[in-house]
Coordinates of C-alpha atoms in Angstrom, one line a residue:
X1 CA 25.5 -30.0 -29.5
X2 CA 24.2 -29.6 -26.0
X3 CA 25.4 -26.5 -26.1
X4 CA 23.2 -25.3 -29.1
X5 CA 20.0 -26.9 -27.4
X6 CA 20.3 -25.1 -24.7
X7 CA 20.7 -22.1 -26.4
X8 CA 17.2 -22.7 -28.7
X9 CA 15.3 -23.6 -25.6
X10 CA 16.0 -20.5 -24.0
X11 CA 14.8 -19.0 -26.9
X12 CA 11.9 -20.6 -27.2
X13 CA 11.1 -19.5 -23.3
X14 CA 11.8 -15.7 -24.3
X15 CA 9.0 -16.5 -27.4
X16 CA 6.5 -18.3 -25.4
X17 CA 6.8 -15.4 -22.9
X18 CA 6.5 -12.5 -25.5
X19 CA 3.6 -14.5 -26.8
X20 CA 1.8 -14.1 -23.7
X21 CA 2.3 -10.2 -23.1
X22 CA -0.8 -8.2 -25.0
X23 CA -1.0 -4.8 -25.2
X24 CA -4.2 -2.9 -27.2
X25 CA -6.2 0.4 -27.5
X26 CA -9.5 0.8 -28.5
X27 CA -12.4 3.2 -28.5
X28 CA -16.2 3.0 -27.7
X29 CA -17.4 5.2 -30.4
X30 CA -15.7 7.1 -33.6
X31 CA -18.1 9.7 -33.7
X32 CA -19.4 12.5 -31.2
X33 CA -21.3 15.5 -30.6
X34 CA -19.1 18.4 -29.4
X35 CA -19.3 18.4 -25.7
X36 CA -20.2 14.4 -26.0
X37 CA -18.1 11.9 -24.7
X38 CA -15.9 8.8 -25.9
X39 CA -14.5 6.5 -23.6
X40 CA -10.3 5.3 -25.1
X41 CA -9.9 2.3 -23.3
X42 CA -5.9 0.9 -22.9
X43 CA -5.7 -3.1 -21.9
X44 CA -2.6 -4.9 -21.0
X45 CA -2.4 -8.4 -20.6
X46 CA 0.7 -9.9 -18.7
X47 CA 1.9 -12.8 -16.3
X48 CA 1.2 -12.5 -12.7
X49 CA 3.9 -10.7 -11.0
X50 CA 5.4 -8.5 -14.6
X51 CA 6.4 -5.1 -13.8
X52 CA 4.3 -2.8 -16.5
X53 CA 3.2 1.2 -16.7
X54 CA 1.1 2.7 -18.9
X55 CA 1.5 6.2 -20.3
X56 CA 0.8 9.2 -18.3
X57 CA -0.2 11.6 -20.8
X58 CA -2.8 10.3 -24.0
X59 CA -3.7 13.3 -25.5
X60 CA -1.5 15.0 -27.7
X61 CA 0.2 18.3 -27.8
X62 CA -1.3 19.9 -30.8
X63 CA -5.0 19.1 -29.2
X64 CA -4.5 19.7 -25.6
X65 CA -7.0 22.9 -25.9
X66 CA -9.8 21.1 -27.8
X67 CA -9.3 17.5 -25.9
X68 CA -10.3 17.4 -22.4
X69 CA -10.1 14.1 -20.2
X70 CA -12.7 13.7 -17.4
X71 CA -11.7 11.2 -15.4
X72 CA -9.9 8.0 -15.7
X73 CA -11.0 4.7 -14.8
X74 CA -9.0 1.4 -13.4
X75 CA -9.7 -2.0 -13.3
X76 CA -7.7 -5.7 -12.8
X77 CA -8.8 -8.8 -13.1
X78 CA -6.8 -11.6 -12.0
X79 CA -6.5 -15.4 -13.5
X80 CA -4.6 -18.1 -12.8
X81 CA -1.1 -17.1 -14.5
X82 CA -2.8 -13.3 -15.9
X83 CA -3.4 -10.2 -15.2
X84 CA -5.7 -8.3 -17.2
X85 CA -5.0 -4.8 -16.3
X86 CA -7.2 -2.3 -18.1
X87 CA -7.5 2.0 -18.0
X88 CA -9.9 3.9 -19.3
X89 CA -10.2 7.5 -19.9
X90 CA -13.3 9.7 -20.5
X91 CA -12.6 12.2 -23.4
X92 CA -14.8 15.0 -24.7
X93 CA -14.1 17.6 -27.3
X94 CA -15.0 21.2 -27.7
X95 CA -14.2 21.9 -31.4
X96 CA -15.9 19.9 -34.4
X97 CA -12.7 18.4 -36.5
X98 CA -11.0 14.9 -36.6
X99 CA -9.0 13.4 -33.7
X100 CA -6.2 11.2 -33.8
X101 CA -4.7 9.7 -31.2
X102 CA -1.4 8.5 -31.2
X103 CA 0.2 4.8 -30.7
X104 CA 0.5 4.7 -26.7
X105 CA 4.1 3.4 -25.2
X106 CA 3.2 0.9 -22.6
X107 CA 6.1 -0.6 -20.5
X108 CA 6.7 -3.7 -19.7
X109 CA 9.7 -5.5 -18.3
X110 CA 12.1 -2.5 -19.2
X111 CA 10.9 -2.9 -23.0
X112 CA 8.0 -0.5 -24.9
X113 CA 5.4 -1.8 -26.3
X114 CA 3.4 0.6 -28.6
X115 CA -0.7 0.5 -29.2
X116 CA -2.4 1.2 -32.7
X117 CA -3.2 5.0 -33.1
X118 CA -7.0 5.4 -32.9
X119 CA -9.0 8.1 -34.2
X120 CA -12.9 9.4 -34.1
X121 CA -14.7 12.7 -35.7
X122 CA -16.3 15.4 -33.0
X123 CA -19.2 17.2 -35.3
X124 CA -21.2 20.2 -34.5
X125 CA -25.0 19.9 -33.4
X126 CA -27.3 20.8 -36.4
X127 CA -29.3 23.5 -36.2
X128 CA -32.7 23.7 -38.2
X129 CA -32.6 26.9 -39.7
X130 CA -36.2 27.0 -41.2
X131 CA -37.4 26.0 -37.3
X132 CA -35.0 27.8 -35.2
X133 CA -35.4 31.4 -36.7
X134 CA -33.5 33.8 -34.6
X135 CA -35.8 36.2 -32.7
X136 CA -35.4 39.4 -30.8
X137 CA -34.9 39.7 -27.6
X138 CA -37.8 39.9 -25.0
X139 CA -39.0 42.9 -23.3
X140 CA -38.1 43.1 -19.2
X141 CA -41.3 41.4 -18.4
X142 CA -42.5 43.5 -14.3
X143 CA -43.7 41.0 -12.0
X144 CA -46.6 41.9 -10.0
X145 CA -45.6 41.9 -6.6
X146 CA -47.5 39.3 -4.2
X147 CA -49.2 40.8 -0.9
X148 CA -47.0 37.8 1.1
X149 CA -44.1 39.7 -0.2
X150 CA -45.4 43.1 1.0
X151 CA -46.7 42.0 4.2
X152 CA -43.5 42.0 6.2
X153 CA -42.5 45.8 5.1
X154 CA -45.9 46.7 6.2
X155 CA -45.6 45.2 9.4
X156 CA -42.2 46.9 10.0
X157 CA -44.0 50.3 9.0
X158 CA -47.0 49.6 11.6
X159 CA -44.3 49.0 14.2
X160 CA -42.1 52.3 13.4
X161 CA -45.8 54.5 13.9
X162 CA -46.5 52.3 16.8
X163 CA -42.7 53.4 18.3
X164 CA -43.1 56.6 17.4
X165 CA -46.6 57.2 18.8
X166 CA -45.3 56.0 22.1
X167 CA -42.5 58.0 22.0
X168 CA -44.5 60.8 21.6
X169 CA -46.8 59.9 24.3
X170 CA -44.4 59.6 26.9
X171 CA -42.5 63.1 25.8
X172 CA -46.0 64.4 26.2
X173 CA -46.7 63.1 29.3
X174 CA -43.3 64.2 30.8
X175 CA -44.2 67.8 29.5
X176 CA -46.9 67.4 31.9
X177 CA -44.9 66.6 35.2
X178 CA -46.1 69.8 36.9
X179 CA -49.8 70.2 37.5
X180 CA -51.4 73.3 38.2
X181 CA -53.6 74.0 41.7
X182 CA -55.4 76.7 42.6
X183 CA -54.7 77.6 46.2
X184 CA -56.4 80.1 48.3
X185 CA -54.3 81.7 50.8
X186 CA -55.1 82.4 54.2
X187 CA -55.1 85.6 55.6
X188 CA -52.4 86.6 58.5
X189 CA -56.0 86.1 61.0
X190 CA -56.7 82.4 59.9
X191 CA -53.1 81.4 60.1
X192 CA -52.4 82.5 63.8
X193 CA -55.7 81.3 64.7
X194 CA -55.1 77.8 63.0
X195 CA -51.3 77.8 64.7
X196 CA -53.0 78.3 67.8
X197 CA -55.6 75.7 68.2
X198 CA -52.5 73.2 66.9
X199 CA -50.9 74.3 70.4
X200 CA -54.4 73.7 72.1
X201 CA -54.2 70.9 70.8
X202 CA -50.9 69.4 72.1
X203 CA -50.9 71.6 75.6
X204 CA -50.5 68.7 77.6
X205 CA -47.3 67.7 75.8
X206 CA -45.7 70.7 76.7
X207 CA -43.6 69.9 80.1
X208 CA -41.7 73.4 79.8
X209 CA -43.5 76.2 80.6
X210 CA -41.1 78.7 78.6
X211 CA -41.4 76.3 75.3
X212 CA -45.1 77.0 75.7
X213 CA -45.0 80.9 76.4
X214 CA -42.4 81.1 73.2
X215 CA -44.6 79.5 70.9
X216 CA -47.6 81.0 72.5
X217 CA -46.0 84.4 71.4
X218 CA -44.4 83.4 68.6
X219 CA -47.7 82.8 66.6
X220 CA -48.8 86.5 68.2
X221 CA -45.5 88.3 67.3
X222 CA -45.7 86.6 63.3
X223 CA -49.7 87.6 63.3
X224 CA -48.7 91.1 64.6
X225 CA -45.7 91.4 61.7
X226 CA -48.5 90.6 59.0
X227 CA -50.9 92.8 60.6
X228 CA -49.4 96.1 61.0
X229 CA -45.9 95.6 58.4
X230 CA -43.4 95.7 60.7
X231 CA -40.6 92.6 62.0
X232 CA -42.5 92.2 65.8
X233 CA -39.9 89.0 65.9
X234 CA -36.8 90.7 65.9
X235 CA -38.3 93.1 68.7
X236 CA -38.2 93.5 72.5
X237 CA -41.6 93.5 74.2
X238 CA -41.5 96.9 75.0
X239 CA -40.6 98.4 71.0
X240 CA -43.8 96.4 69.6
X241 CA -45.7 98.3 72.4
X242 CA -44.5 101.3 71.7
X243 CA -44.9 100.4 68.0
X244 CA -48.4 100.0 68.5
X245 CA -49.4 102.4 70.7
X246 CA -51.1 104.5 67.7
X247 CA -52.8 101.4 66.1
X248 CA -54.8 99.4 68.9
X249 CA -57.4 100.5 71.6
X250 CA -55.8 101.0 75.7
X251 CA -57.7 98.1 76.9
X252 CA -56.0 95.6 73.9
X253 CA -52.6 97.1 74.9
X254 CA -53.0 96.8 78.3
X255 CA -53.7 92.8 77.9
X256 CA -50.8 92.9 75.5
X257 CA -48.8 94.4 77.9
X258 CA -49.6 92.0 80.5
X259 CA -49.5 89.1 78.5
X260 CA -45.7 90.0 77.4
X261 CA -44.5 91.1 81.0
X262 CA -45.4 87.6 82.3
X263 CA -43.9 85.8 79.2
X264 CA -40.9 87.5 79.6
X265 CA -40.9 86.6 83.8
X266 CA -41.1 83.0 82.5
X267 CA -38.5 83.0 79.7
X268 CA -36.1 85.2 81.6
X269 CA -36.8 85.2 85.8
X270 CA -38.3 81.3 85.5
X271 CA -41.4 82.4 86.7
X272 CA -44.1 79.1 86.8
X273 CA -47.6 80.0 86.3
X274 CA -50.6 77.8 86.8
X275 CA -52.9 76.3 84.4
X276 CA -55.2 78.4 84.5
X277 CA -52.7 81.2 84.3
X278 CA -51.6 79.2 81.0
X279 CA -55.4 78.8 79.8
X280 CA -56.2 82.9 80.5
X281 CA -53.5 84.2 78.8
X282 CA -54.0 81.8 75.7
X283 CA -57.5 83.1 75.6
X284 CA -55.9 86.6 76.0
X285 CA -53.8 86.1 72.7
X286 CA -57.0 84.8 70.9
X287 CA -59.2 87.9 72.3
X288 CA -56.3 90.4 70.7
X289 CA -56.2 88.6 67.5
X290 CA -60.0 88.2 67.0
X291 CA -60.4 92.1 67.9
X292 CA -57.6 93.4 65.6
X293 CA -58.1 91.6 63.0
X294 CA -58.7 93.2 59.6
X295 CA -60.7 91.7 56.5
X296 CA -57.5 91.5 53.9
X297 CA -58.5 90.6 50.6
X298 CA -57.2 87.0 50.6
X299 CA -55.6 85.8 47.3
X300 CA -55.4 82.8 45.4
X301 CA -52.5 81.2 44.5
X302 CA -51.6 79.3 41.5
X303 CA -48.9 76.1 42.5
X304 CA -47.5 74.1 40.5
X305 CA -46.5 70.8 42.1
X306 CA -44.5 67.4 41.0
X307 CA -45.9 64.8 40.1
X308 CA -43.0 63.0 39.3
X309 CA -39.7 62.3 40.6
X310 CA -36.2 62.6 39.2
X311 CA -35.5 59.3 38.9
X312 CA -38.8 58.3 37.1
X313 CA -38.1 61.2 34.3
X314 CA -34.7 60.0 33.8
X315 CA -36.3 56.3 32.9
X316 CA -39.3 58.2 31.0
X317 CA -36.3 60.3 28.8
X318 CA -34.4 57.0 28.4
X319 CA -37.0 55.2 27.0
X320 CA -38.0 58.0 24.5
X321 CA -34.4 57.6 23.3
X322 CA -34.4 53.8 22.7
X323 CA -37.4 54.4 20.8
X324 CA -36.3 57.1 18.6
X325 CA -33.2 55.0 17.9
X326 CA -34.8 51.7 17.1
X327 CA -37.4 54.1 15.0
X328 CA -34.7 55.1 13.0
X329 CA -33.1 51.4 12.7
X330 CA -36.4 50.2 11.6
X331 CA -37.3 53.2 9.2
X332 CA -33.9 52.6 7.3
X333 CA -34.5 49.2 6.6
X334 CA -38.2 50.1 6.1
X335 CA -36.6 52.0 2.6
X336 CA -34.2 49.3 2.0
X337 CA -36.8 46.8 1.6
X338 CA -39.4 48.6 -0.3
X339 CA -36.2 49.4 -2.6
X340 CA -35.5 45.9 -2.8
X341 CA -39.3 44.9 -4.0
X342 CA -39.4 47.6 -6.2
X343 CA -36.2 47.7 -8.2

């Protein structure tokens, strides 16, 4: 007997606890637009602490290409002895036809419970024929272009001239490095005479009296090469006399003469002489010049001189480079722009 009640009160434990498992599926709305959505909701109510899983996949084979779910949802609410544990997935459907979706296996404890199969329509949109009259399509309609939009390729193409005028400027201005002078020349007369008065001029500096006498002569023997065509500076004293024995008067030879003989004592014997010595034969070499001199048709000469230097025409030619390059730069994307606006 005791046996037997134990064995209907366990029983009745197992049904009060079956009683209080609940498993169901429902659905927000049976009908849907294609590309609409549903929301299939699955709720399982259990003790506290019972071990459950819903299914991992809802939607069936045969419409796994027309049935899409979106996302699922979660959500548990707790009561005293309960657990209301509910999921919810988003459909949405992309062909108009009747869904069905299958009883769910839900389990709990080790044991399947099984949902009610739900199902809901997907329709097509309607489409008013009388309004909705299908049209040809549009012409390519050409936007006007706005001057904002021009603006910066016009700018671009003001900078390129700007580069390139400059560069042309400075190529121009390097063609013009030399400048042209007109120069007259002086005649053999004017230069011995100008040498002269520069020796005149510094005749106290000279402490040697053989340094004076050579330059003294010096200035003579180039005046005398100019003046009659022959190298007096590579001859002796005695071969310019004889070579100009034919060409000057006695008396000019004779102070030629003289003037060479003492040079020669001071260059060669160290012979001193005194300052008036040194002041009458200068005046002796200006006397010869001034009386053998010959009007020559004096020339002018056109010179050309620098007017810059080698470094500043390498920078000039450098900087013509740069701004033929960044010319170019800027021209191509001058045409890629205006393509751009135009096509």
């Amino acid at each position: 007997m005791k046996r037997f009640l134990v064995i209907i009160a366990l029983l009745s434990i197992v049904v009060v606890s079956y009683a209080q498992i609940n498993v169901k599926a429902s659905i927000d709305s049976t009908h849907i637009l294609i590309g609409g959505r549903t929301s299939y909701s699955i709720v399982v109510d259990v003790p506290r602490g019972t071990k459950f899983s819903f299914p991992k996949q809802i939607v069936p084979k045969e419409h796994a290409q027309d049935l899409e779910v979106l996302k699922v949802n979660r959500s548990v609410t707790d009561s005293s002895n309960h657990q209301l544990n509910k999921r919810t997935y988003v459909l949405t459907a992309w062909n108009a036809k009747h869904y069905i979706i299958p009883a769910q296996k839900v389990v709990i404890n080790g044991k399947t419970n099984l949902t009610k199969a739900i199902s809901f329509d997907v329709r097509s949109i309607p489409v008013d024929t009388v309004k909705n009259t299908p049209m040809p399509p549009d012409d390519i309609q050409q936007v006007s272009l706005t001057f904002a939009e021009w603006l910066p390729v016009i700018l671009i193409g003001l900078l390129i001239l700007i580069l390139l005028g400059l560069a042309y400027y400075l190529y121009k201005s390097l063609s013009r490095r030399k400048v042209s002078k007109k120069e007259r020349v002086l005649s053999s007369y004017e230069q011995a005479l100008n040498e002269l008065e520069e020796i005149r001029s510094q005749i106290k500096s000279y402490s040697d009296q053989k340094t004076y006498y050579t330059h003294v002569t010096d200035v003579l023997r180039r005046y005398i090469s100019k003046r009659y065509k022959f190298n007096a500076l590579e001859m002796t004293s005695s071969e310019i006399l004889d070579k100009l024995h034919d060409e000057c008067k006695e008396t000019d030879l004779k102070e030629l003469e003289e003037i060479f003989n003492t040079v020669d004592l001071v260059k060669f014997a160290k012979y001193q002489t005194g300052e008036n010595d040194k002041n009458y034969y200068f005046d002796n070499v200006v006397r010869f010049i001034e009386t053998t001199k010959k009007d020559d048709i004096v020339p002018i000469v056109d010179k050309t001189e620098e007017t810059r230097s080698q470094r500043t025409r390498k920078i000039i030619k450098l900087a013509i480079i740069l701004l033929l390059v960044c010319s170019v730069a800027l021209f191509i994307y001058f045409v890629s722009e205006i393509i751009g606006l135009l096509v």
